[in-house]
PDB file of C-alpha atoms in Angstrom:
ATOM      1  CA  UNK A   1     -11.734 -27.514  -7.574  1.00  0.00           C
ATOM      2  CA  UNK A   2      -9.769 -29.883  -5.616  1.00  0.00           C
ATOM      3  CA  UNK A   3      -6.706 -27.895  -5.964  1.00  0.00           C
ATOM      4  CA  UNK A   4      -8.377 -24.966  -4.972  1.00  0.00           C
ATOM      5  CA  UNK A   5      -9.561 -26.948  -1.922  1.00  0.00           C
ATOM      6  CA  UNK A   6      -6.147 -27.680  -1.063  1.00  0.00           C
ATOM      7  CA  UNK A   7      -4.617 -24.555  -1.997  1.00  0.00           C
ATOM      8  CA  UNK A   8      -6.788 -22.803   0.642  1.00  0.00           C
ATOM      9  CA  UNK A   9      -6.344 -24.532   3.502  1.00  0.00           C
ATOM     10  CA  UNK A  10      -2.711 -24.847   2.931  1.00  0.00           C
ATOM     11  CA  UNK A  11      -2.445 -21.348   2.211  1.00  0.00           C
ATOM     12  CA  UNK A  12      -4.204 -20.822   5.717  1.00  0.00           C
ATOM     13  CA  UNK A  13      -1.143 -23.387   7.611  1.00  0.00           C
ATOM     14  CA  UNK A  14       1.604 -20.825   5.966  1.00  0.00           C
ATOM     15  CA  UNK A  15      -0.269 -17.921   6.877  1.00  0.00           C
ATOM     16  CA  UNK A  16      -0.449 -19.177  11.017  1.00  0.00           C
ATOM     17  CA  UNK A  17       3.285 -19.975  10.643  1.00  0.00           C
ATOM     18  CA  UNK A  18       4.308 -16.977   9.489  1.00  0.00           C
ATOM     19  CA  UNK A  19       2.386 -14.907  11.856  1.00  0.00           C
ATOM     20  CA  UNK A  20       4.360 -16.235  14.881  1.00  0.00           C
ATOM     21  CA  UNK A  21       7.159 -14.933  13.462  1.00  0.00           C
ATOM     22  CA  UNK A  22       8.768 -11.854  15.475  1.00  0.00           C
ATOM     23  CA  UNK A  23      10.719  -8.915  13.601  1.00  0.00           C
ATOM     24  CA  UNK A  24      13.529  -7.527  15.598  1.00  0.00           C
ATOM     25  CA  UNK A  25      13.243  -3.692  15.891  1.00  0.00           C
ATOM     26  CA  UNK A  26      16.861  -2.475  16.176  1.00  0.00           C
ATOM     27  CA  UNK A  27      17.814   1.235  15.675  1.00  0.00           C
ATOM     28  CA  UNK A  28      14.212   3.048  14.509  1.00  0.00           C
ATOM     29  CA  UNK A  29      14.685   5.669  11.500  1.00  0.00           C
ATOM     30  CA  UNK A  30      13.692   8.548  12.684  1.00  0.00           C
ATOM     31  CA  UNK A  31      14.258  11.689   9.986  1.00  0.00           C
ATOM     32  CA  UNK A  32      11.264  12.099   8.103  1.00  0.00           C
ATOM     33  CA  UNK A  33      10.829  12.629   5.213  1.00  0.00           C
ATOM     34  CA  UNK A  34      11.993   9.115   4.465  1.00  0.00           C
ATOM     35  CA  UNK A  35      12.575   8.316   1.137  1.00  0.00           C
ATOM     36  CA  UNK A  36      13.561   5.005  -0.653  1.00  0.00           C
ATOM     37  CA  UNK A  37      13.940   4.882  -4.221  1.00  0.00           C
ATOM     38  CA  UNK A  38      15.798   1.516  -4.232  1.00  0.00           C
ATOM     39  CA  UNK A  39      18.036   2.591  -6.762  1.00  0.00           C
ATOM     40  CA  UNK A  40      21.446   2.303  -4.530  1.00  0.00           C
ATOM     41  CA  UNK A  41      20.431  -1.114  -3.004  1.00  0.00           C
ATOM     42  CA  UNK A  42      17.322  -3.145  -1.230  1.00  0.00           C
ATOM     43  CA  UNK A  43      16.572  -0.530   1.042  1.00  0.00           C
ATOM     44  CA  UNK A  44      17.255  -2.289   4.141  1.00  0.00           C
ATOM     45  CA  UNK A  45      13.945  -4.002   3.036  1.00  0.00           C
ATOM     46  CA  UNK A  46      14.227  -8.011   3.738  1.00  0.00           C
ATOM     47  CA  UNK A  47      12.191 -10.808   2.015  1.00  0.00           C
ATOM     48  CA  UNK A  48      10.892 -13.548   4.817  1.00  0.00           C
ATOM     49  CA  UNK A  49      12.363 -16.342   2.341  1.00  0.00           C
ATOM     50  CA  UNK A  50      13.646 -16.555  -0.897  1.00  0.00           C
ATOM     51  CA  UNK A  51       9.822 -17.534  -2.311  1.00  0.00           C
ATOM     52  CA  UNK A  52       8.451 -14.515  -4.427  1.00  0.00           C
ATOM     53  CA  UNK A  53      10.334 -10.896  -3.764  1.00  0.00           C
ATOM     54  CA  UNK A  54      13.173 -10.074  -5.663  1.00  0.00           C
ATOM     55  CA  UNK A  55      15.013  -6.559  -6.253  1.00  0.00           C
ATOM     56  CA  UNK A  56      16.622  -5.215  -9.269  1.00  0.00           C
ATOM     57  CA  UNK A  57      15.925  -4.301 -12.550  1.00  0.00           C
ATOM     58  CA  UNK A  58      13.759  -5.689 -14.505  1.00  0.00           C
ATOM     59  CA  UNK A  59      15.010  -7.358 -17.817  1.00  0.00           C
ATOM     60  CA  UNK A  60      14.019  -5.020 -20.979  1.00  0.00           C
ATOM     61  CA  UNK A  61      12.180  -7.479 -23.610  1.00  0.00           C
ATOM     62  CA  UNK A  62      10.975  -9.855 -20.784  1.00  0.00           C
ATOM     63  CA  UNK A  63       7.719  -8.955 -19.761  1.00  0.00           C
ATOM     64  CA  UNK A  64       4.900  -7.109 -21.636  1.00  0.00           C
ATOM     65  CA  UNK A  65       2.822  -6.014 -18.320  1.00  0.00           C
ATOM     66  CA  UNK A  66       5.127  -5.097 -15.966  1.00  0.00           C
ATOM     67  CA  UNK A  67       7.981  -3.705 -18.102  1.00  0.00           C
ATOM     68  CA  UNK A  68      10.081  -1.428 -15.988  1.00  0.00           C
ATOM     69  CA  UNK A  69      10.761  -0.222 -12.764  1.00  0.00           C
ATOM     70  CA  UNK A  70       7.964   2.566 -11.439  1.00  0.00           C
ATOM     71  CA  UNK A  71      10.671   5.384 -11.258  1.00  0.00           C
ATOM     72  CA  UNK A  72      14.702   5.005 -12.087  1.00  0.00           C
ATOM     73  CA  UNK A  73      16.149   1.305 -12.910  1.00  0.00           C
ATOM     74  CA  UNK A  74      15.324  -0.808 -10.125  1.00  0.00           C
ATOM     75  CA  UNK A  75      11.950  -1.917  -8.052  1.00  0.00           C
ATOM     76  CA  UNK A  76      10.356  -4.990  -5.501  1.00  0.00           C
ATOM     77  CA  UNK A  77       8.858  -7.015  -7.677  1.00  0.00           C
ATOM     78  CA  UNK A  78       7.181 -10.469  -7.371  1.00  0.00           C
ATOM     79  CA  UNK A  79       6.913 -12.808 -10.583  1.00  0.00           C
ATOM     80  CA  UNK A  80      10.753 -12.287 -11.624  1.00  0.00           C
ATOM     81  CA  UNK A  81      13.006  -9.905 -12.844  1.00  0.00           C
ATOM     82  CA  UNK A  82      11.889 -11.642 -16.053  1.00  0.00           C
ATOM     83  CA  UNK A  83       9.604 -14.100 -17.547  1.00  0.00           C
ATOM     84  CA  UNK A  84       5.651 -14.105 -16.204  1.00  0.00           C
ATOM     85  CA  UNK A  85       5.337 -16.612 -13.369  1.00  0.00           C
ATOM     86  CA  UNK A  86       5.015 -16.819  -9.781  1.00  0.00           C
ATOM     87  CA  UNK A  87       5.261 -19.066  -7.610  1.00  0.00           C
ATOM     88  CA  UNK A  88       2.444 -20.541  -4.703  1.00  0.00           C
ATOM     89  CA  UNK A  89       2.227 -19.654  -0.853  1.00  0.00           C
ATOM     90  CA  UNK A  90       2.385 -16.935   0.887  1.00  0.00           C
ATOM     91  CA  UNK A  91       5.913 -14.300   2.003  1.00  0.00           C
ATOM     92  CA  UNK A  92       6.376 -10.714   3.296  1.00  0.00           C
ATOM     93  CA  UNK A  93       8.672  -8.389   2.304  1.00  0.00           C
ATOM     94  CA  UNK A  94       9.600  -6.538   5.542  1.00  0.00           C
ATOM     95  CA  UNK A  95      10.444  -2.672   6.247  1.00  0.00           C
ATOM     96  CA  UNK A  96      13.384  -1.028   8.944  1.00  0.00           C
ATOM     97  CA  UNK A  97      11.930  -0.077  11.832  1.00  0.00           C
ATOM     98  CA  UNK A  98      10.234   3.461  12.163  1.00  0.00           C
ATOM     99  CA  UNK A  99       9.891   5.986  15.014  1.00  0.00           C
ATOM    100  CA  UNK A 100       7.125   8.077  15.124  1.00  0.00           C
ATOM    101  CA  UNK A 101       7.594   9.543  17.562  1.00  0.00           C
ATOM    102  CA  UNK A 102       7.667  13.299  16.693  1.00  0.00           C
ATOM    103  CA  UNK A 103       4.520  12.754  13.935  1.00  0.00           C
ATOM    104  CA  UNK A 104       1.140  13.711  14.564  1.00  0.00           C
ATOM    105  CA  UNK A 105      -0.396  12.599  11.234  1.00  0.00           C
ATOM    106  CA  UNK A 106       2.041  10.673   9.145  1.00  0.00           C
ATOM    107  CA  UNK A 107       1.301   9.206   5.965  1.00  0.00           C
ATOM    108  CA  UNK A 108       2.724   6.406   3.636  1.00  0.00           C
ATOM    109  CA  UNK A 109       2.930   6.401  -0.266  1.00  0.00           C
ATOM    110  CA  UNK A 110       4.412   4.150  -2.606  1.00  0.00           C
ATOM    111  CA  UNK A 111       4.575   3.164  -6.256  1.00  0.00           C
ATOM    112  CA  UNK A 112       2.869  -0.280  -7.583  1.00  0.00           C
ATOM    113  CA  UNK A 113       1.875  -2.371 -10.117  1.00  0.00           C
ATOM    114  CA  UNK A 114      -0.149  -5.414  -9.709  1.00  0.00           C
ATOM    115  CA  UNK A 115      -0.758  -8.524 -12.390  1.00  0.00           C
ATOM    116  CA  UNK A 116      -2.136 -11.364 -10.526  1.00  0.00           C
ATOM    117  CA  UNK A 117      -4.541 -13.661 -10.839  1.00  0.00           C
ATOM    118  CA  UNK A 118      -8.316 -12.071  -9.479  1.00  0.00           C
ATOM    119  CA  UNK A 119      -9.113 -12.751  -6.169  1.00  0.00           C
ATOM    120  CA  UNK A 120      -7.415 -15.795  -5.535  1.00  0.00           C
ATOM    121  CA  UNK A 121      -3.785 -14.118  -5.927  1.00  0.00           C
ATOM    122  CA  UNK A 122      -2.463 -10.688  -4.302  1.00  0.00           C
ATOM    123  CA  UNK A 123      -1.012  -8.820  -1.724  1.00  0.00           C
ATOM    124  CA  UNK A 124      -1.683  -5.825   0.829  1.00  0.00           C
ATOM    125  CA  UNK A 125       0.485  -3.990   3.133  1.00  0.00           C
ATOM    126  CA  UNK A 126       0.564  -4.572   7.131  1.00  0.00           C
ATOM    127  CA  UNK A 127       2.054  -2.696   9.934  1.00  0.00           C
ATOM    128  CA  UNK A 128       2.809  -3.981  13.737  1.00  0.00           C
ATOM    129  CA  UNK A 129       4.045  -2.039  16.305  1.00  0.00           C
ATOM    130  CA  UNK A 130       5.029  -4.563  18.559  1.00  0.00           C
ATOM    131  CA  UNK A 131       7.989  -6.243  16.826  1.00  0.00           C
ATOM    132  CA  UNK A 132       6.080  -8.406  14.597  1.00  0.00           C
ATOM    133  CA  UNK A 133       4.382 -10.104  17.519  1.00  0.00           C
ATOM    134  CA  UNK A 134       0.958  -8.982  15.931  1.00  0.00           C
ATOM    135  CA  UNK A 135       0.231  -7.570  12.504  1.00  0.00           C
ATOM    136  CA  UNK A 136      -2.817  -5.399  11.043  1.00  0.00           C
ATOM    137  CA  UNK A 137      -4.071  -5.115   7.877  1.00  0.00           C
ATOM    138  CA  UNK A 138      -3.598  -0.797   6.867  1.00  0.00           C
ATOM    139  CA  UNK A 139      -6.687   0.579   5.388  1.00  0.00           C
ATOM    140  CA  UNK A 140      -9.387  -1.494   3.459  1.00  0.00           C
ATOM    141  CA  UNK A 141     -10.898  -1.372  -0.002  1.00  0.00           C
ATOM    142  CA  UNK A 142     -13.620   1.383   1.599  1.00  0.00           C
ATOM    143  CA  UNK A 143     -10.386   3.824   1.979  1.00  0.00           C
ATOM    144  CA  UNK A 144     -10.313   5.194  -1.092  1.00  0.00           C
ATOM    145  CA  UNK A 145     -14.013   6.182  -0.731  1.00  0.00           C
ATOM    146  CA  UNK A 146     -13.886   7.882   3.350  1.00  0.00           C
ATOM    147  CA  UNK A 147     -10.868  10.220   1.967  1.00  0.00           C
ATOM    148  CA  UNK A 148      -8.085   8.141   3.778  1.00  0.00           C
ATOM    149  CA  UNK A 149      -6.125   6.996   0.794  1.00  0.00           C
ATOM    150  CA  UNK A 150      -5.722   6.800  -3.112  1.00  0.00           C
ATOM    151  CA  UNK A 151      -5.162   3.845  -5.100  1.00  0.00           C
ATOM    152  CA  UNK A 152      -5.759   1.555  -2.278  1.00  0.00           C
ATOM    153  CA  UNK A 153      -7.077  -1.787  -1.949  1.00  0.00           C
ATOM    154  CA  UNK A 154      -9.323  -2.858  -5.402  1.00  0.00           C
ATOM    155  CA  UNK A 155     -10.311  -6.321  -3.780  1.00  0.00           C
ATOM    156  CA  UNK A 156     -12.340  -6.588  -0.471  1.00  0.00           C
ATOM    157  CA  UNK A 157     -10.986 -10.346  -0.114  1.00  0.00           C
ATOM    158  CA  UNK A 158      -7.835 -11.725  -1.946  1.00  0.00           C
ATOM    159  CA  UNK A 159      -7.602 -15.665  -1.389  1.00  0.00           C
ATOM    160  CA  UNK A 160      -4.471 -16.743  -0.211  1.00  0.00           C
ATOM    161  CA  UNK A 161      -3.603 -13.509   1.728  1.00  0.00           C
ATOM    162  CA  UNK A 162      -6.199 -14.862   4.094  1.00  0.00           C
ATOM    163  CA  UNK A 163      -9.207 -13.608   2.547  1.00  0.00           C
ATOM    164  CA  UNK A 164      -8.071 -10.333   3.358  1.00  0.00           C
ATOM    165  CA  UNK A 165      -8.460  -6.970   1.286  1.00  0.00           C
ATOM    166  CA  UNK A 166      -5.582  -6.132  -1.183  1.00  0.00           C
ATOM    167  CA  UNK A 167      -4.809  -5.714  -4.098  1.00  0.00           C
ATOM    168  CA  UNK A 168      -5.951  -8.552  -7.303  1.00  0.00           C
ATOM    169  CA  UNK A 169      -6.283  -8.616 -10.561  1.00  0.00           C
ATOM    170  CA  UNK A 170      -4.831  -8.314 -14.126  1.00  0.00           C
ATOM    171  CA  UNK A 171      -5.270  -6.450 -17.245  1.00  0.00           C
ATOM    172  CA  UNK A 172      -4.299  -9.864 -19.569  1.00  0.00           C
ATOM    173  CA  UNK A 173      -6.341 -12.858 -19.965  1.00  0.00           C
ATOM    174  CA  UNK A 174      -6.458 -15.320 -18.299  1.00  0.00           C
ATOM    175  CA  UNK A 175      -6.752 -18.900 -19.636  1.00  0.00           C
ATOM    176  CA  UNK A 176      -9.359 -21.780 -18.762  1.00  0.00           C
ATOM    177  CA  UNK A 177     -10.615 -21.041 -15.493  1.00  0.00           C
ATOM    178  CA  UNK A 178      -7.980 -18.737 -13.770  1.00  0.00           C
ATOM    179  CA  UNK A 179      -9.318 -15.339 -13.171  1.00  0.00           C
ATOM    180  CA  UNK A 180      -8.862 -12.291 -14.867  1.00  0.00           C
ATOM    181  CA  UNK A 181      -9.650  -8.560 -14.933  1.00  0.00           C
ATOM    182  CA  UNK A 182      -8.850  -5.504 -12.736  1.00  0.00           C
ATOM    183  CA  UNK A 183      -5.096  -5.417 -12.802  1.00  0.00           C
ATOM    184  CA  UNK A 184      -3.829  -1.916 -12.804  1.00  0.00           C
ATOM    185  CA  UNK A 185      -2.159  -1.946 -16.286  1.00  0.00           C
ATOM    186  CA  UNK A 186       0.408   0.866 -15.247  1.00  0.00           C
ATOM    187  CA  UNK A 187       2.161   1.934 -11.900  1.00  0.00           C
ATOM    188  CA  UNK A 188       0.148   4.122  -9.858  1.00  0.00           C
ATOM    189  CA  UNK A 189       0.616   6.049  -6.625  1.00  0.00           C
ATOM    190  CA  UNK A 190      -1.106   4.710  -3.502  1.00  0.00           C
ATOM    191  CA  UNK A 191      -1.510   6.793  -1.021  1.00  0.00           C
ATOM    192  CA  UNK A 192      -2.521   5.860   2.695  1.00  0.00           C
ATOM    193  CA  UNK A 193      -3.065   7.813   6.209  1.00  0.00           C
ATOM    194  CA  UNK A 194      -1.301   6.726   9.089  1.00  0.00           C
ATOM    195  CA  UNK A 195      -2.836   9.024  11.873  1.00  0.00           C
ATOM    196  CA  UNK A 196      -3.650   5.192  13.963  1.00  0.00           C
ATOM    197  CA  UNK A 197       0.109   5.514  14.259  1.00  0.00           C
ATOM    198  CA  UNK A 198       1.291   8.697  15.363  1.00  0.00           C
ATOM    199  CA  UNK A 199       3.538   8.720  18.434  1.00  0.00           C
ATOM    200  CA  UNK A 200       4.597   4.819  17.837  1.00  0.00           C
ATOM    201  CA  UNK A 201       8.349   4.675  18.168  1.00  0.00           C
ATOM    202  CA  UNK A 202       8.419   1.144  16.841  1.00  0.00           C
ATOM    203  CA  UNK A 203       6.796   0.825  14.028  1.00  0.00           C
ATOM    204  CA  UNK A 204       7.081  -2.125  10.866  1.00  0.00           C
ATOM    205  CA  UNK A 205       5.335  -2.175   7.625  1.00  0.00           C
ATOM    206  CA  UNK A 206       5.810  -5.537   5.568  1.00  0.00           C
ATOM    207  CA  UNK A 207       4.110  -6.174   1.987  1.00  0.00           C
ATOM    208  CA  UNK A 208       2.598  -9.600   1.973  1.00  0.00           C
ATOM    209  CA  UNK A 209       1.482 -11.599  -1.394  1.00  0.00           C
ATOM    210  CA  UNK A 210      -0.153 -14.600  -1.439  1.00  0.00           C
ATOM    211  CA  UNK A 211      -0.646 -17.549  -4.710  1.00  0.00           C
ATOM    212  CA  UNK A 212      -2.299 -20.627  -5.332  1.00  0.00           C
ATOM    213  CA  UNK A 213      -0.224 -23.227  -6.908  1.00  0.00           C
ATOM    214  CA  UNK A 214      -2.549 -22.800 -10.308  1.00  0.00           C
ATOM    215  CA  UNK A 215      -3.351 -20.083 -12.582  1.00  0.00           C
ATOM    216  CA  UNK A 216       0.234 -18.280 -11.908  1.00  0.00           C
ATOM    217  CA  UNK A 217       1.030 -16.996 -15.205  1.00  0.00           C
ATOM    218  CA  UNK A 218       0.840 -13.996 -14.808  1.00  0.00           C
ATOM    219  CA  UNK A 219       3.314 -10.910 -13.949  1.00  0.00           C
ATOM    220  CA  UNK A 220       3.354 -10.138 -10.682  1.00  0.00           C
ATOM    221  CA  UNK A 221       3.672  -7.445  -7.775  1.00  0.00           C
ATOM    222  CA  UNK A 222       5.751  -4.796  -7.422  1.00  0.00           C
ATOM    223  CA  UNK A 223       6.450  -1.532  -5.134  1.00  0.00           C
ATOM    224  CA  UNK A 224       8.590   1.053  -5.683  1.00  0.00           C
ATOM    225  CA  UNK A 225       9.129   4.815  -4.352  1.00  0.00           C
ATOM    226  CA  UNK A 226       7.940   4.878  -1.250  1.00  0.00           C
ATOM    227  CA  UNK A 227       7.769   7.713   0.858  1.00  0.00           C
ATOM    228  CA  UNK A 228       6.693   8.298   4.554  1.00  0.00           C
ATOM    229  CA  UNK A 229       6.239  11.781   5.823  1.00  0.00           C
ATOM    230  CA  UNK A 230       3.464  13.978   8.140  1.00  0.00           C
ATOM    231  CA  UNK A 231       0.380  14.910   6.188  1.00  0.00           C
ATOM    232  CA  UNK A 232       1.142  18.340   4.823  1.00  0.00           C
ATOM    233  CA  UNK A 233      -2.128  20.685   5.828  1.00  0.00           C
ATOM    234  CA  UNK A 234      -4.873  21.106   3.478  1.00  0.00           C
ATOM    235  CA  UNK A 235      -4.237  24.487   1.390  1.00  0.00           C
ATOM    236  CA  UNK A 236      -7.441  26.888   0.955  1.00  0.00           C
ATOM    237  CA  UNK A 237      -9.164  27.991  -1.756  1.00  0.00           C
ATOM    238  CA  UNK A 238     -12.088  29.603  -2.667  1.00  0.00           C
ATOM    239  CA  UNK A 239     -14.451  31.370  -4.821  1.00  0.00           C
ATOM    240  CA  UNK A 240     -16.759  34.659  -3.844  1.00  0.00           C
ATOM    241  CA  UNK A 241     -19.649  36.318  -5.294  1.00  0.00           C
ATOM    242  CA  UNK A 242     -20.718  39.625  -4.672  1.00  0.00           C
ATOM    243  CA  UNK A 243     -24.303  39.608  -3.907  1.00  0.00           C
ATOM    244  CA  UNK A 244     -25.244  43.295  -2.846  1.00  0.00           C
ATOM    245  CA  UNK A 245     -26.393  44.796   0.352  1.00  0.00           C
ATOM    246  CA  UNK A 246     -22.965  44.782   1.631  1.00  0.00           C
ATOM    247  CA  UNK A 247     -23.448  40.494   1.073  1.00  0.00           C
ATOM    248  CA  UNK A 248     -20.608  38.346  -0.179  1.00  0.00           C
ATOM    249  CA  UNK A 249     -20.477  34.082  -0.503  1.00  0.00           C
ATOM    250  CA  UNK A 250     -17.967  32.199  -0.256  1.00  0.00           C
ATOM    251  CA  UNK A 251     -17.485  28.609  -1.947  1.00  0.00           C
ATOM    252  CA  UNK A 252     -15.025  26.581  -0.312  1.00  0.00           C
ATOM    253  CA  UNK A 253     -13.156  24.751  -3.426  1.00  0.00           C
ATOM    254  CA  UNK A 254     -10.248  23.255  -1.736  1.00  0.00           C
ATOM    255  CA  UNK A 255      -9.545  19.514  -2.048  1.00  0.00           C
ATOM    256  CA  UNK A 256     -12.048  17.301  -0.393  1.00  0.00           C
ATOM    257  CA  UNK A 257     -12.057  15.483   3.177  1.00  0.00           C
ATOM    258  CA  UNK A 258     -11.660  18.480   5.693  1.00  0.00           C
ATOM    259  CA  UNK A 259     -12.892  17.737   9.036  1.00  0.00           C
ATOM    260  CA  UNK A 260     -13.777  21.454   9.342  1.00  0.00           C
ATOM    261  CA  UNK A 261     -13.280  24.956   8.077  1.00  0.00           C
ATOM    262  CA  UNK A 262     -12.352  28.118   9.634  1.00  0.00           C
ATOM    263  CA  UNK A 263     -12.733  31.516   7.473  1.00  0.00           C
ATOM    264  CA  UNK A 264     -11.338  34.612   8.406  1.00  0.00           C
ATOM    265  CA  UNK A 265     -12.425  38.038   6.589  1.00  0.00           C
ATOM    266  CA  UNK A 266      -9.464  40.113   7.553  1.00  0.00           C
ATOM    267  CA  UNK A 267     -11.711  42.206   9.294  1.00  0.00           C
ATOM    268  CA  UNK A 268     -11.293  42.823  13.107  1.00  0.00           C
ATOM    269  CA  UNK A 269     -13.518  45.825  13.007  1.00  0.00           C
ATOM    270  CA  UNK A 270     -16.571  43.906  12.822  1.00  0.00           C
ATOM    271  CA  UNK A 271     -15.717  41.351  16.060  1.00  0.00           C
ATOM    272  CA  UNK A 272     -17.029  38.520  16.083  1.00  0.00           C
ATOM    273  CA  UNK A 273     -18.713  38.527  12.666  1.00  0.00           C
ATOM    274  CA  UNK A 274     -15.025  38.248  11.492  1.00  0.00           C
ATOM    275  CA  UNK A 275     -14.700  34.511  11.803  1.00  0.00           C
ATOM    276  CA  UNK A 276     -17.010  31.922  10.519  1.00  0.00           C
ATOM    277  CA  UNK A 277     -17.067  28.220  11.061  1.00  0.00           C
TER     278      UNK A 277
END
């Protein structure tokens, strides 16, 4: 308990340091879709110290979690390119810069694979739109449930990433009194909204993970694949029943989360009964 105790509070010194830190936004990508695969180099993606992130591929025969990159040969990954360890405090692993500019409802997806030690170990992503001056935690572990993301957040408060929401967890063991359980076992595709963004012309996303100094044998984080885009629109689809006396319903059977619907019976002839709501 006592390194616990100190783990915390030093964790919370790092995390106050590293805030203060500013990100220069220099020339702003702009063509969307963006698309980073990692495969040809980093990304232009840059680690806040040499603690943690590391990209490349990861060594075949090393690990028995977190085997391979999520798509191609290389990934992001926390915990090594090989071996299962990781080391204590907290580091970001920072994004170019981003205009939005021209989006109206952009969204962010990514690859990742998380193998950490439950709720005392993980990570979460972060945007700031004014040059790193202040950050803010994207989405919370309620987002997968309000039909603003997929795959996000499993955690509601992850230790030494400030007790914030992120994701925790692992699918192994773990031994005496480190914490184990809901690690995602496989990469998966998170998926987030970005609509609190649209318009921004300087925008910065930066992964942080945060680790005790105990309990850190475990595999890791890792992010791969990510892609930033505009929402593409909701496609219809329904079902109809005839019902007789000239009545037909219609089920709407589209994918969830519309705000609203607007059906149109190709029929002009009978004004305004030719639209519904």
């Amino acid at each position: 308990m006592l390194y616990r105790f100190f783990n915390l509070f030093a964790a919370f010194f790092i995390l106050l340091f590293l805030q203060k830190a500013h990100a220069q936004c220099g020339t702003a990508i702009s063509t969307f879709p963006y698309s980073e695969n990692f495969e040809a180099n980093n990304g232009n993606w840059t680690k806040s110290a040499t603690l943690h992130w590391e990209w490349g591929a990861i060594t075949a025969g090393t690990k028995s979690v977190i085997t391979a990159a999520g798509g191609g040969q290389k990934c992001w990954i926390v915990g090594g390119l090989s071996g299962k360890f990781y080391n204590g405090g907290l580091s970001y692993l920072q994004s170019p810069c981003f205009d939005f500019t021209t989006l109206s409802n952009p969204e962010i997806s990514f690859k990742v694979f998380w193998e950490t030690e439950q709720s005392y170990d993980g990570a979460n992503l972060q945007y700031s739109i004014d040059q790193g001056a202040t950050w803010t935690v994207l989405g919370s572990a309620t987002s997968n449930s309000n039909c603003l993301a997929t795959n996000w957040y499993n955690s509601s408060s992850v230790r030494f990433i400030g007790f914030a929401a992120g994701w925790s967890g692992s699918v192994q063991p773990g031994s005496g009194n480190c914490g184990s359980g809901g690690g995602s076992g496989q990469w998966l595709t998170a998926k987030h909204n970005l609509s609190m963004l649209a318009g921004k012309s300087k925008v910065i996303f930066r992964f942080a993970f945060g680790a005790g100094t105990v309990c850190n044998d475990y595999e890791g984080f890792a992010i791969d694949d990510i892609l930033i885009r505009q929402t593409p629109p909701v496609a219809a689809d329904f079902t109809y029943n005839c019902l007789g006396n000239n009545a037909v319903s219609f089920t709407n059977v589209a994918a969830l989360c519309q705000t609203n619907v607007s059906w149109n019976f190709g029929d002009p002839g009978s004004g305004a009964a030719n639209v519904s709501a």
